[in-house]
PDB file of C-alpha atoms in Angstrom:
ATOM      1  CA  MET A  26     -65.268   2.453 -24.199  1.00  0.00           C
ATOM      2  CA  SER A  27     -66.916  -0.230 -26.253  1.00  0.00           C
ATOM      3  CA  LYS A  28     -70.224   0.245 -27.970  1.00  0.00           C
ATOM      4  CA  LYS A  29     -72.945  -2.160 -26.914  1.00  0.00           C
ATOM      5  CA  LYS A  30     -74.061  -4.127 -29.942  1.00  0.00           C
ATOM      6  CA  GLY A  31     -77.825  -4.458 -30.349  1.00  0.00           C
ATOM      7  CA  LEU A  32     -79.693  -7.698 -30.868  1.00  0.00           C
ATOM      8  CA  SER A  33     -80.336  -9.025 -34.351  1.00  0.00           C
ATOM      9  CA  ALA A  34     -83.904  -9.400 -35.569  1.00  0.00           C
ATOM     10  CA  GLU A  35     -83.754 -13.197 -35.148  1.00  0.00           C
ATOM     11  CA  GLU A  36     -82.437 -12.868 -31.590  1.00  0.00           C
ATOM     12  CA  LYS A  37     -85.269 -10.479 -30.755  1.00  0.00           C
ATOM     13  CA  ARG A  38     -87.826 -12.853 -32.238  1.00  0.00           C
ATOM     14  CA  ALA A  39     -86.413 -15.819 -30.300  1.00  0.00           C
ATOM     15  CA  ARG A  40     -86.377 -13.876 -27.037  1.00  0.00           C
ATOM     16  CA  MET A  41     -89.933 -12.648 -27.617  1.00  0.00           C
ATOM     17  CA  MET A  42     -91.079 -16.246 -28.165  1.00  0.00           C
ATOM     18  CA  GLU A  43     -89.336 -17.206 -24.899  1.00  0.00           C
ATOM     19  CA  ILE A  44     -91.534 -14.707 -23.072  1.00  0.00           C
ATOM     20  CA  PHE A  45     -94.673 -16.343 -24.444  1.00  0.00           C
ATOM     21  CA  PHE A  46     -93.486 -19.906 -23.848  1.00  0.00           C
ATOM     22  CA  GLU A  47     -92.197 -19.268 -20.315  1.00  0.00           C
ATOM     23  CA  THR A  48     -95.261 -17.382 -19.079  1.00  0.00           C
ATOM     24  CA  LYS A  49     -97.971 -19.168 -21.127  1.00  0.00           C
ATOM     25  CA  ASP A  50    -100.022 -15.991 -20.814  1.00  0.00           C
ATOM     26  CA  VAL A  51    -101.927 -13.563 -23.027  1.00  0.00           C
ATOM     27  CA  PHE A  52    -100.521 -10.043 -23.434  1.00  0.00           C
ATOM     28  CA  GLN A  53    -101.441  -6.678 -24.826  1.00  0.00           C
ATOM     29  CA  LEU A  54     -98.889  -4.590 -26.712  1.00  0.00           C
ATOM     30  CA  LYS A  55     -98.353  -2.244 -23.766  1.00  0.00           C
ATOM     31  CA  ASP A  56     -97.628  -5.257 -21.511  1.00  0.00           C
ATOM     32  CA  MET A  57     -95.043  -6.568 -23.954  1.00  0.00           C
ATOM     33  CA  GLU A  58     -93.457  -3.117 -24.211  1.00  0.00           C
ATOM     34  CA  LYS A  59     -92.920  -3.213 -20.436  1.00  0.00           C
ATOM     35  CA  ILE A  60     -91.857  -6.866 -20.079  1.00  0.00           C
ATOM     36  CA  ALA A  61     -89.550  -7.323 -23.099  1.00  0.00           C
ATOM     37  CA  PRO A  62     -86.979  -4.634 -22.210  1.00  0.00           C
ATOM     38  CA  LYS A  63     -86.734  -5.727 -18.573  1.00  0.00           C
ATOM     39  CA  GLU A  64     -86.638  -9.496 -18.995  1.00  0.00           C
ATOM     40  CA  LYS A  65     -85.119 -10.054 -22.445  1.00  0.00           C
ATOM     41  CA  GLY A  66     -83.255  -6.869 -23.330  1.00  0.00           C
ATOM     42  CA  ILE A  67     -85.405  -6.028 -26.367  1.00  0.00           C
ATOM     43  CA  THR A  68     -85.698  -2.272 -26.797  1.00  0.00           C
ATOM     44  CA  ALA A  69     -89.200  -0.919 -26.219  1.00  0.00           C
ATOM     45  CA  MET A  70     -89.082   0.841 -29.588  1.00  0.00           C
ATOM     46  CA  SER A  71     -88.736  -2.423 -31.507  1.00  0.00           C
ATOM     47  CA  VAL A  72     -91.240  -4.548 -29.543  1.00  0.00           C
ATOM     48  CA  LYS A  73     -94.173  -3.672 -31.797  1.00  0.00           C
ATOM     49  CA  GLU A  74     -92.201  -4.427 -34.976  1.00  0.00           C
ATOM     50  CA  VAL A  75     -90.904  -7.773 -33.664  1.00  0.00           C
ATOM     51  CA  LEU A  76     -94.337  -8.773 -32.392  1.00  0.00           C
ATOM     52  CA  GLN A  77     -95.930  -7.930 -35.746  1.00  0.00           C
ATOM     53  CA  SER A  78     -93.339  -9.990 -37.615  1.00  0.00           C
ATOM     54  CA  LEU A  79     -94.115 -12.979 -35.364  1.00  0.00           C
ATOM     55  CA  VAL A  80     -97.850 -12.527 -35.998  1.00  0.00           C
ATOM     56  CA  ASP A  81     -97.236 -12.267 -39.762  1.00  0.00           C
ATOM     57  CA  ASP A  82     -95.272 -15.538 -39.697  1.00  0.00           C
ATOM     58  CA  GLY A  83     -98.030 -17.295 -37.733  1.00  0.00           C
ATOM     59  CA  MET A  84     -95.844 -17.909 -34.692  1.00  0.00           C
ATOM     60  CA  VAL A  85     -97.917 -15.667 -32.435  1.00  0.00           C
ATOM     61  CA  ASP A  86    -101.700 -15.401 -32.489  1.00  0.00           C
ATOM     62  CA  CYS A  87    -103.429 -12.032 -32.318  1.00  0.00           C
ATOM     63  CA  GLU A  88    -107.082 -11.288 -31.678  1.00  0.00           C
ATOM     64  CA  ARG A  89    -108.850  -7.972 -31.448  1.00  0.00           C
ATOM     65  CA  ILE A  90    -111.324  -7.873 -28.568  1.00  0.00           C
ATOM     66  CA  GLY A  91    -113.129  -4.572 -28.242  1.00  0.00           C
ATOM     67  CA  THR A  92    -110.531  -1.882 -28.752  1.00  0.00           C
ATOM     68  CA  SER A  93    -107.562  -3.986 -27.618  1.00  0.00           C
ATOM     69  CA  ASN A  94    -105.316  -6.473 -29.408  1.00  0.00           C
ATOM     70  CA  TYR A  95    -104.300  -9.555 -27.454  1.00  0.00           C
ATOM     71  CA  TYR A  96    -101.242 -11.646 -28.317  1.00  0.00           C
ATOM     72  CA  TRP A  97    -100.432 -15.219 -27.307  1.00  0.00           C
ATOM     73  CA  ALA A  98     -98.351 -18.219 -28.309  1.00  0.00           C
ATOM     74  CA  PHE A  99     -98.278 -21.558 -26.545  1.00  0.00           C
ATOM     75  CA  PRO A 100     -95.542 -24.207 -26.834  1.00  0.00           C
ATOM     76  CA  SER A 101     -98.039 -26.864 -27.930  1.00  0.00           C
ATOM     77  CA  LYS A 102     -98.933 -24.831 -31.036  1.00  0.00           C
ATOM     78  CA  ALA A 103     -95.283 -24.669 -32.065  1.00  0.00           C
ATOM     79  CA  LEU A 104     -94.943 -28.422 -31.569  1.00  0.00           C
ATOM     80  CA  HIS A 105     -98.018 -29.134 -33.675  1.00  0.00           C
ATOM     81  CA  ALA A 106     -96.816 -26.770 -36.403  1.00  0.00           C
ATOM     82  CA  ARG A 107     -93.467 -28.589 -36.571  1.00  0.00           C
ATOM     83  CA  LYS A 108     -95.217 -31.969 -36.701  1.00  0.00           C
ATOM     84  CA  ARG A 109     -97.481 -30.826 -39.544  1.00  0.00           C
ATOM     85  CA  ARG A 110     -94.484 -29.442 -41.437  1.00  0.00           C
ATOM     86  CA  LEU A 111     -92.625 -32.734 -40.936  1.00  0.00           C
ATOM     87  CA  GLU A 112     -95.601 -34.725 -42.247  1.00  0.00           C
ATOM     88  CA  ILE A 113     -95.844 -32.482 -45.323  1.00  0.00           C
ATOM     89  CA  LEU A 114     -92.120 -32.833 -46.049  1.00  0.00           C
ATOM     90  CA  GLU A 115     -92.227 -36.608 -45.579  1.00  0.00           C
ATOM     91  CA  SER A 116     -95.159 -36.921 -48.004  1.00  0.00           C
ATOM     92  CA  GLN A 117     -93.328 -34.741 -50.542  1.00  0.00           C
ATOM     93  CA  LEU A 118     -90.253 -36.932 -50.153  1.00  0.00           C
ATOM     94  CA  SER A 119     -92.221 -40.140 -50.722  1.00  0.00           C
ATOM     95  CA  GLU A 120     -93.925 -38.597 -53.780  1.00  0.00           C
ATOM     96  CA  GLY A 121     -90.530 -37.577 -55.126  1.00  0.00           C
ATOM     97  CA  ASN A 122     -89.114 -41.056 -54.538  1.00  0.00           C
ATOM     98  CA  GLN A 123     -92.111 -42.621 -56.300  1.00  0.00           C
ATOM     99  CA  LYS A 124     -91.718 -40.251 -59.242  1.00  0.00           C
ATOM    100  CA  HIS A 125     -88.000 -41.059 -59.401  1.00  0.00           C
ATOM    101  CA  ALA A 126     -88.734 -44.807 -59.432  1.00  0.00           C
ATOM    102  CA  ASN A 127     -91.316 -44.370 -62.209  1.00  0.00           C
ATOM    103  CA  LEU A 128     -88.865 -42.351 -64.287  1.00  0.00           C
ATOM    104  CA  GLN A 129     -86.163 -44.990 -63.804  1.00  0.00           C
ATOM    105  CA  LYS A 130     -88.609 -47.652 -65.020  1.00  0.00           C
ATOM    106  CA  SER A 131     -89.444 -45.500 -68.034  1.00  0.00           C
ATOM    107  CA  ILE A 132     -85.754 -45.142 -68.841  1.00  0.00           C
ATOM    108  CA  GLU A 133     -85.233 -48.898 -68.626  1.00  0.00           C
ATOM    109  CA  LYS A 134     -88.239 -49.520 -70.914  1.00  0.00           C
ATOM    110  CA  ALA A 135     -86.940 -46.967 -73.407  1.00  0.00           C
ATOM    111  CA  LYS A 136     -83.519 -48.667 -73.515  1.00  0.00           C
ATOM    112  CA  ILE A 137     -85.019 -52.031 -74.515  1.00  0.00           C
ATOM    113  CA  GLY A 138     -84.512 -52.626 -78.215  1.00  0.00           C
ATOM    114  CA  ARG A 139     -82.181 -49.688 -78.775  1.00  0.00           C
ATOM    115  CA  GLN A 140     -78.773 -50.143 -80.250  1.00  0.00           C
ATOM    116  CA  GLU A 141     -75.743 -48.577 -78.662  1.00  0.00           C
ATOM    117  CA  THR A 142     -74.277 -46.079 -81.095  1.00  0.00           C
ATOM    118  CA  LEU A 143     -70.654 -45.125 -81.175  1.00  0.00           C
ATOM    119  CA  LYS A 144     -71.504 -41.617 -79.960  1.00  0.00           C
ATOM    120  CA  ASN A 145     -73.383 -42.964 -76.907  1.00  0.00           C
ATOM    121  CA  VAL A 146     -70.523 -45.315 -76.045  1.00  0.00           C
ATOM    122  CA  PHE A 147     -68.022 -42.459 -76.072  1.00  0.00           C
ATOM    123  CA  MET A 148     -70.260 -40.258 -73.929  1.00  0.00           C
ATOM    124  CA  GLN A 149     -70.686 -42.972 -71.278  1.00  0.00           C
ATOM    125  CA  THR A 150     -67.027 -43.962 -70.872  1.00  0.00           C
ATOM    126  CA  ASP A 151     -64.405 -42.036 -68.936  1.00  0.00           C
ATOM    127  CA  PHE A 152     -61.048 -41.361 -70.559  1.00  0.00           C
TER     128      PHE A 152
END
């Protein structure tokens, strides 16, 4: 008899997101506790924990209406989040490249008028 290995936290999160993206619907916790075990094999005991981790990471939206919490996540939100992240990273890259170019120019300016010492020559050559 082999023991059935449970899902990792990341697998549970990915499967939970699949539920939202496939159905494009809004759920309550009790709905997710019924759907997740049947469709995606996530144990009912861990649904609340996984759902809360997705809400904490901003991947799933949660709103309290009256006495109930409603959860939803749409594919378009994930796409927009990735695009925003890409834009931020590209701007950071261009800033870093500009800073690098400025530092290289500063190094070249600092080298003008300096004499090469014997110590510097030995440090720059490979033996």
